[in-house]
CSV table of C-alpha atoms and ligand atoms in Angstrom, one decimal:
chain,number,residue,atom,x,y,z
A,385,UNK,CA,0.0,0.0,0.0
A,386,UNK,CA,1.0,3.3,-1.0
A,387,UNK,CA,1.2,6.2,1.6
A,388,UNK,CA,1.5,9.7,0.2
A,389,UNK,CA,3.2,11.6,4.0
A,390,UNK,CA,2.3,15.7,3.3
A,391,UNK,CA,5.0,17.3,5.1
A,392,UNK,CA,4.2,19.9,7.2
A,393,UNK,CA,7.6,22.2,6.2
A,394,UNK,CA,5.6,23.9,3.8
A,395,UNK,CA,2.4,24.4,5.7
A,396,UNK,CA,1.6,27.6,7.2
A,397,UNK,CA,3.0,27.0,10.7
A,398,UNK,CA,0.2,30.2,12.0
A,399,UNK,CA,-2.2,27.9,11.2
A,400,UNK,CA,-1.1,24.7,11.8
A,401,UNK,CA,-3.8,22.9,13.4
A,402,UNK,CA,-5.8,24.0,10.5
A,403,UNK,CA,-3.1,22.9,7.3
A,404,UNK,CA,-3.2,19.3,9.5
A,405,UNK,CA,-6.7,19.0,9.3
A,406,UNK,CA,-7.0,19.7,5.8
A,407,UNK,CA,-4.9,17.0,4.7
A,408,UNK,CA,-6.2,14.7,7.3
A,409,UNK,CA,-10.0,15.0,5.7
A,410,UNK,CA,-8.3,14.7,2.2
A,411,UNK,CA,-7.1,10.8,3.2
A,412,UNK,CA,-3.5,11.7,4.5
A,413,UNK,CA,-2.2,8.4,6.0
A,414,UNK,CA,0.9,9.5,8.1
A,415,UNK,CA,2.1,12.9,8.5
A,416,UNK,CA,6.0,14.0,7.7
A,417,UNK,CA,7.7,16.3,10.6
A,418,UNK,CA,10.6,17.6,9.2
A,419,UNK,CA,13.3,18.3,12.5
A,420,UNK,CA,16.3,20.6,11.4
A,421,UNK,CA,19.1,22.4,13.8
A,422,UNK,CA,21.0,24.4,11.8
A,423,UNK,CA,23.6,22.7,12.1
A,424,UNK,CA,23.8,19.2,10.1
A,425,UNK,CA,21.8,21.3,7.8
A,426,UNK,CA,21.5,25.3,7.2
A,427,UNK,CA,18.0,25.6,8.7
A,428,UNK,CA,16.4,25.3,11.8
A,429,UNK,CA,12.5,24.0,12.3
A,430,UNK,CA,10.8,22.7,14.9
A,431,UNK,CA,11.7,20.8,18.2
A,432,UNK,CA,9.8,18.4,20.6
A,433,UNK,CA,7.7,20.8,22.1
A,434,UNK,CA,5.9,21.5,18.5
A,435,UNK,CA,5.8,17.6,17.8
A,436,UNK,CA,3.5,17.3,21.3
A,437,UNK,CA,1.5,19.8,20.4
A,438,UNK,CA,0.9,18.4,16.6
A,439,UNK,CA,0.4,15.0,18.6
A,440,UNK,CA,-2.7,16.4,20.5
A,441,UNK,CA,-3.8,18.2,17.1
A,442,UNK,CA,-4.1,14.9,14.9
A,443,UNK,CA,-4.8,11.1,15.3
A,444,UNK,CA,-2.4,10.7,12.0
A,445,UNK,CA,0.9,8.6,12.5
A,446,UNK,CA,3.8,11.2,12.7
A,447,UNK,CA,6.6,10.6,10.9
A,448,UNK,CA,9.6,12.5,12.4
A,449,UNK,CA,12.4,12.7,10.3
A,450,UNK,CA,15.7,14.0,12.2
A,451,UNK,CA,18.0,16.3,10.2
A,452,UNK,CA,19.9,17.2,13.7
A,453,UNK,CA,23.4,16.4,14.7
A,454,UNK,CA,24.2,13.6,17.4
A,455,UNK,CA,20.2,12.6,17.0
A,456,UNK,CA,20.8,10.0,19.6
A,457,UNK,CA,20.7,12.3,22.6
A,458,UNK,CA,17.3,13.5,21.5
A,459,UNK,CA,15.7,10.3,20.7
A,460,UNK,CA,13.9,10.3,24.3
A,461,UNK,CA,12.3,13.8,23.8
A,462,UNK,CA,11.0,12.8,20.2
A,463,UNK,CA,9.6,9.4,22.2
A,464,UNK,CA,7.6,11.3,24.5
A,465,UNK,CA,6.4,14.2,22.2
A,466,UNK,CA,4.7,11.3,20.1
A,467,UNK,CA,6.5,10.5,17.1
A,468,UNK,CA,5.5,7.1,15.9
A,469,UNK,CA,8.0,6.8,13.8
A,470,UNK,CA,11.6,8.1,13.9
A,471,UNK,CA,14.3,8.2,10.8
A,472,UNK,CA,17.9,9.2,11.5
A,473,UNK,CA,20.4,10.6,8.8
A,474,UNK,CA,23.1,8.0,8.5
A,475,UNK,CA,25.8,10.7,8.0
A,476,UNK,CA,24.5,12.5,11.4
A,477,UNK,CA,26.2,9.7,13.7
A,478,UNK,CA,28.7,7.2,14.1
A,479,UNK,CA,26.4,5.4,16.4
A,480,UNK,CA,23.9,4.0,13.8
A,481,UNK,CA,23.1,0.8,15.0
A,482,UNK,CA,22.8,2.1,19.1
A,483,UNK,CA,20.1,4.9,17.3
A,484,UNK,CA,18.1,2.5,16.0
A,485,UNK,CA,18.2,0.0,18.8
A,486,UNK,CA,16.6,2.1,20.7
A,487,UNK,CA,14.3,3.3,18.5
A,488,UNK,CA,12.8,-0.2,18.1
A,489,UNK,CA,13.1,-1.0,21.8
A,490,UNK,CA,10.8,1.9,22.2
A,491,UNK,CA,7.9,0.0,20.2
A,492,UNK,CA,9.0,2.8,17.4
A,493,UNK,CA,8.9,2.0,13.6
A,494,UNK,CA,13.2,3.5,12.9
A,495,UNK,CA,14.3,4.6,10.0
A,496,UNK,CA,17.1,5.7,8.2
A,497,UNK,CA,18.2,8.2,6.0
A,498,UNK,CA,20.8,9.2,2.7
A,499,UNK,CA,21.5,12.2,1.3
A,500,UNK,CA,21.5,11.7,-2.3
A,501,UNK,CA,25.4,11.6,-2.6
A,502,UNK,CA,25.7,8.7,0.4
A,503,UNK,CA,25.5,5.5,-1.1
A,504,UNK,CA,23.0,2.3,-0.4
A,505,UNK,CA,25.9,0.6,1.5
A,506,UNK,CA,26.0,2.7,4.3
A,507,UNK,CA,22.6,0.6,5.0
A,508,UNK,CA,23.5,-2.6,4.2
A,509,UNK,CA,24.2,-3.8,7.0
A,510,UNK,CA,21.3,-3.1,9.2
A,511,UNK,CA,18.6,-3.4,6.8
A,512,UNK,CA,17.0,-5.9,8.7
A,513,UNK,CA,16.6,-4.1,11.4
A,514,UNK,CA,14.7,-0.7,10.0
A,515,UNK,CA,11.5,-0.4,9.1
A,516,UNK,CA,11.9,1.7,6.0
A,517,UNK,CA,14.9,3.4,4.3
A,518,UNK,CA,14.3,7.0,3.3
A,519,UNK,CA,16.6,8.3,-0.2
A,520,UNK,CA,16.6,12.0,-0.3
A,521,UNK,CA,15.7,13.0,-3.6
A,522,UNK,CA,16.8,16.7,-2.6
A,523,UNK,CA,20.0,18.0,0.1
A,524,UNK,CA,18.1,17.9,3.1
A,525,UNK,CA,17.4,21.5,4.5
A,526,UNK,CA,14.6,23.3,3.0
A,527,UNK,CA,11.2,22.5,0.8
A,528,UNK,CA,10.5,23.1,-2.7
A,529,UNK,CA,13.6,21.9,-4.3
A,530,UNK,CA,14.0,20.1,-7.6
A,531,UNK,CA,14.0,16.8,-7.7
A,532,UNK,CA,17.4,14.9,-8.0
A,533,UNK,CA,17.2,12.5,-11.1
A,534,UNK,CA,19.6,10.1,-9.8
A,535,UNK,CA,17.6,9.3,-6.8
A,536,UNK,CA,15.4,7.1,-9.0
A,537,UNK,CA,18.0,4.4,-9.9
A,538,UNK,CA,19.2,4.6,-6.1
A,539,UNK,CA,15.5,3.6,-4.9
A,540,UNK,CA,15.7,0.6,-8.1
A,541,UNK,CA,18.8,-0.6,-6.5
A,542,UNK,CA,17.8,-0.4,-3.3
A,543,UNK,CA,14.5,-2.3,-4.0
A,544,UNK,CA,16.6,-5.0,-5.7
A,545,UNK,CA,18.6,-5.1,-1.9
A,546,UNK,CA,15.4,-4.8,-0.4
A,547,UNK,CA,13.9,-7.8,-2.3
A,548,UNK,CA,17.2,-9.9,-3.1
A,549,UNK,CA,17.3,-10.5,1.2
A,550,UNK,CA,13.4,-11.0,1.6
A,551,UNK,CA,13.2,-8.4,4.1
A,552,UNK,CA,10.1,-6.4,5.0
A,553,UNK,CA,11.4,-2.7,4.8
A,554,UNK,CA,9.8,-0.3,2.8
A,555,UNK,CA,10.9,2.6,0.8
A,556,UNK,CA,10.4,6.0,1.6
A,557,UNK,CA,11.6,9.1,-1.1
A,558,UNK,CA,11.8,12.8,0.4
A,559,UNK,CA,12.1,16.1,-1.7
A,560,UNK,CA,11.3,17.7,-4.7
A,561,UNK,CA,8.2,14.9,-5.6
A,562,UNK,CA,4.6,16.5,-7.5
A,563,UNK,CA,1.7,14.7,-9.7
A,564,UNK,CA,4.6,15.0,-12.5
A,565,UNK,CA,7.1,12.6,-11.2
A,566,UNK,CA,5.1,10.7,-8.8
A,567,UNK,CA,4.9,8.0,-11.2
A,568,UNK,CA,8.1,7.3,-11.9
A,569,UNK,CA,9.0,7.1,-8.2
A,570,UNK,CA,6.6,5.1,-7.7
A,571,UNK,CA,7.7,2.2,-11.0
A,572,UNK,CA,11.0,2.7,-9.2
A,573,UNK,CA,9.8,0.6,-6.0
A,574,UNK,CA,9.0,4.1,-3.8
A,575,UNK,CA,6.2,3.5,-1.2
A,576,UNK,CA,6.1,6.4,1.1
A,577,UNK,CA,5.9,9.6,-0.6
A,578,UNK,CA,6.4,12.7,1.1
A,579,UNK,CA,5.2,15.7,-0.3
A,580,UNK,CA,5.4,19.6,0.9
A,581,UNK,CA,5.5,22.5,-1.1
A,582,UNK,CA,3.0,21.0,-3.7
A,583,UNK,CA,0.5,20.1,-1.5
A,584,UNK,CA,0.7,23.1,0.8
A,585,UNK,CA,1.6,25.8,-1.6
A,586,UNK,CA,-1.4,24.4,-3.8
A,587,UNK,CA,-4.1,26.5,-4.6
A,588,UNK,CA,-6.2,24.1,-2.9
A,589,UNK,CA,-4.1,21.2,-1.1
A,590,UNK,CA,-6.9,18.8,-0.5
A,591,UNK,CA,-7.5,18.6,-4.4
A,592,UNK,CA,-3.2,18.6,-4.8
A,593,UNK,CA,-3.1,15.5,-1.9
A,594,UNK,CA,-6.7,13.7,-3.9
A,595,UNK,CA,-4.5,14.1,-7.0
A,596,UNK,CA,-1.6,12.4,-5.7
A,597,UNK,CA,-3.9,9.8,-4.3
A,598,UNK,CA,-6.0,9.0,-7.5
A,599,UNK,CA,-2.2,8.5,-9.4
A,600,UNK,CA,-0.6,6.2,-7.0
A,601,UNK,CA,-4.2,4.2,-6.8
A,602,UNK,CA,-4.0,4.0,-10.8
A,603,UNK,CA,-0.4,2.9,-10.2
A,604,UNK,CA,-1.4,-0.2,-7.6
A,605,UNK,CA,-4.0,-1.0,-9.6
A,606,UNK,CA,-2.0,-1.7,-12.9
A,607,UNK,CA,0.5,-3.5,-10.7
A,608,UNK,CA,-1.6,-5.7,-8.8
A,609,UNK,CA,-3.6,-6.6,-12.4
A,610,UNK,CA,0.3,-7.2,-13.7
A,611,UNK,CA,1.3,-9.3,-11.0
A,612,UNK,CA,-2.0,-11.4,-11.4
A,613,UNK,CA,-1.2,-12.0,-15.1
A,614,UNK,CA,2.3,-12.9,-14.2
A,615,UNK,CA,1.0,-15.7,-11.9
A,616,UNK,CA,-1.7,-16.8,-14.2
A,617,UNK,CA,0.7,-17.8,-16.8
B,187,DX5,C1,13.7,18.6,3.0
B,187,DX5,C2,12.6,17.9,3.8
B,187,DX5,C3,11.4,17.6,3.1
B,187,DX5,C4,10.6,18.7,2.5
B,187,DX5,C5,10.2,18.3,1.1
B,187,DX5,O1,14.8,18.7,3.7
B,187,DX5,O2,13.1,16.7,4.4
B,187,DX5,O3,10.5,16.8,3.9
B,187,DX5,O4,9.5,19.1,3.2
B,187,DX5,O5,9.6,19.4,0.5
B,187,DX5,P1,9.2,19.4,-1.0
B,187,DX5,O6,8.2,18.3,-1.3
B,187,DX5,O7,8.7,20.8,-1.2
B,187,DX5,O8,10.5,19.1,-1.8
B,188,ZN,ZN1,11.8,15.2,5.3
C-alpha cells in the first residue's frame, strides 16, 4: 500500500492545526515532521515541544524525520512528544546501530536516512533491522527543491537489496516529488511519498493530496492486475 506523507515544512506554521486537518480530511495516512538544527543542515524548524503539540492536534501517525546532529541524545524527547515513527540521517552519527536499537526498543517504527550523494551501503548492514529506508531526492534543509534524477535508480537498487534479502522494509523518497514525477517514483519501488511544497503551496491542497492519491491508486492498480497476469501464466 502506497502512503503519500504531506509534510508539514511547507504548511503555514500560524495555522497549523488548521493545514493538518485539511490533509487529514483529504485521506492523508501518516504525517512527515521535518526536524532541522541548523547545524547538520543550514535551517532550523521545529523541536519536541511542536511535535507534542501536533500529537494532540491529529490522530495521524507522525513521521519525524531527524535532520539534527548527534540525533541520539534527543531520541527520548521525540519518544515522549509522540513520534511514531523516527528516521535518522546516516551521515548525522557514528552510532547508527545504538540509534536504532533504541528506537525499536521503544515500540518505534526506525528509519534511516541518505543524502542523495551517500551510497545504499552505508545501510547494508542493518537493513533488517529498519523499518523503512528514506533516499533524499533533494539535500536535506529546505522545501521546494528540484527533484534529484539520480535518486530514481538509487531507490531501483535499493528495492533490488530490499527484495534480493526477503526483508520487510519499505521505501520511503523525500524532496522535490509532485503529480509530474510521482509515477516514476513510484515504478522505481517508492512507497512512502512525502510531499510539501505541492500540496501546501497548492491553490487548494486537499485537491493537490486527492491528486496524488488518484495516481498512486492507478499505479497499484496496474500493478496488482500485472502481478495477477504474471502468476496466471
Ligand atoms: C527537505 C525535507 C522535506 C521537504 C520536502 O529537507 O526533508 O521533507 O518538506 O519538501 P518538497 O516536497 O517541497 O520538496
Ligand atoms: Zn523530510
Amino acid at each position: 500500500m502506497i502512503d503519500i506523507l504531506p509534510s508539514i515544512l511547507s504548511a503555514d506554521f500560524a495555522h497549523l492545526a488548521d493545514e493538518i486537518r485539511t490533509v487529514e480530511e483529504a485521506g492523508a495516512t501518516m504525517l512527515h515532521v521535518d526536524v532541522m538544527d541548523g547545524h547538520f543542515v543550514p535551517n532550523i524548524t521545529i523541536g519536541p515541544p511542536v511535535i507534542e503539540c501536533i500529537r494532540k492536534a491529529t490522530s495521524l501517525p507522525l513521521d519525524v524525520h531527524l535532520m539534527i546532529t548527534e540525533p541520539e541524545r534527543y531520541l527520548r524527547s521525540f519518544i515522549d512528544a509522540g513520534a511514531d515513527s523516527i528516521s535518522v540521517q546516516v551521515e548525522s552519527t557514528v552510532h547508527l546501530d545504538r540509534a536504532i536499537q533504541y528506537i525499536k526498543n521503544e515500540d518505534r517504527n526506525a528509519g534511516v536516512v541518505l543524502n542523495p550523494a551517500t551510497p545504499l551501503t552505508m545501510v547494508e548492514e542493518v537493513l533488517e533491522n529498519v523499518d523503512h529506508v528514506l533516499i533524499m531526492s533533494v539535500n536535506p534543509g529546505f522545501g521546494g527543491q528540484k527533484f534529484i534524477e539520480y535518486s530514481l535508480d538509487k531507490i531501483a537498487r535499493l528495492k533490488e537489496m530490499i527484495e534480493e534479502a526477503e526483508l520487510d522494509c519499505r521505501i520511503e523518497v523525500d524532496g522535490g516529488i509532485d503529480s509530474g514525477n510521482l509515477r516514476e517514483v513510484l515504478e522505481a519501488g517508492a512507497e512512502m511519498i512525502v510531499v510539501g511544497s505541492h500540496i501546501f503551496h497548492a491553490e487548494d491542497p486537499a485537491e493537490a493530496l486527492r491528486e496524488l492519491f488518484r495516481i498512486a491508486r492507478q499505479f497499484e492498480g496496474e500493478s496488482s492486475v500485472g502481478s495477477t497476469a504474471r502468476f496466471e501464466s
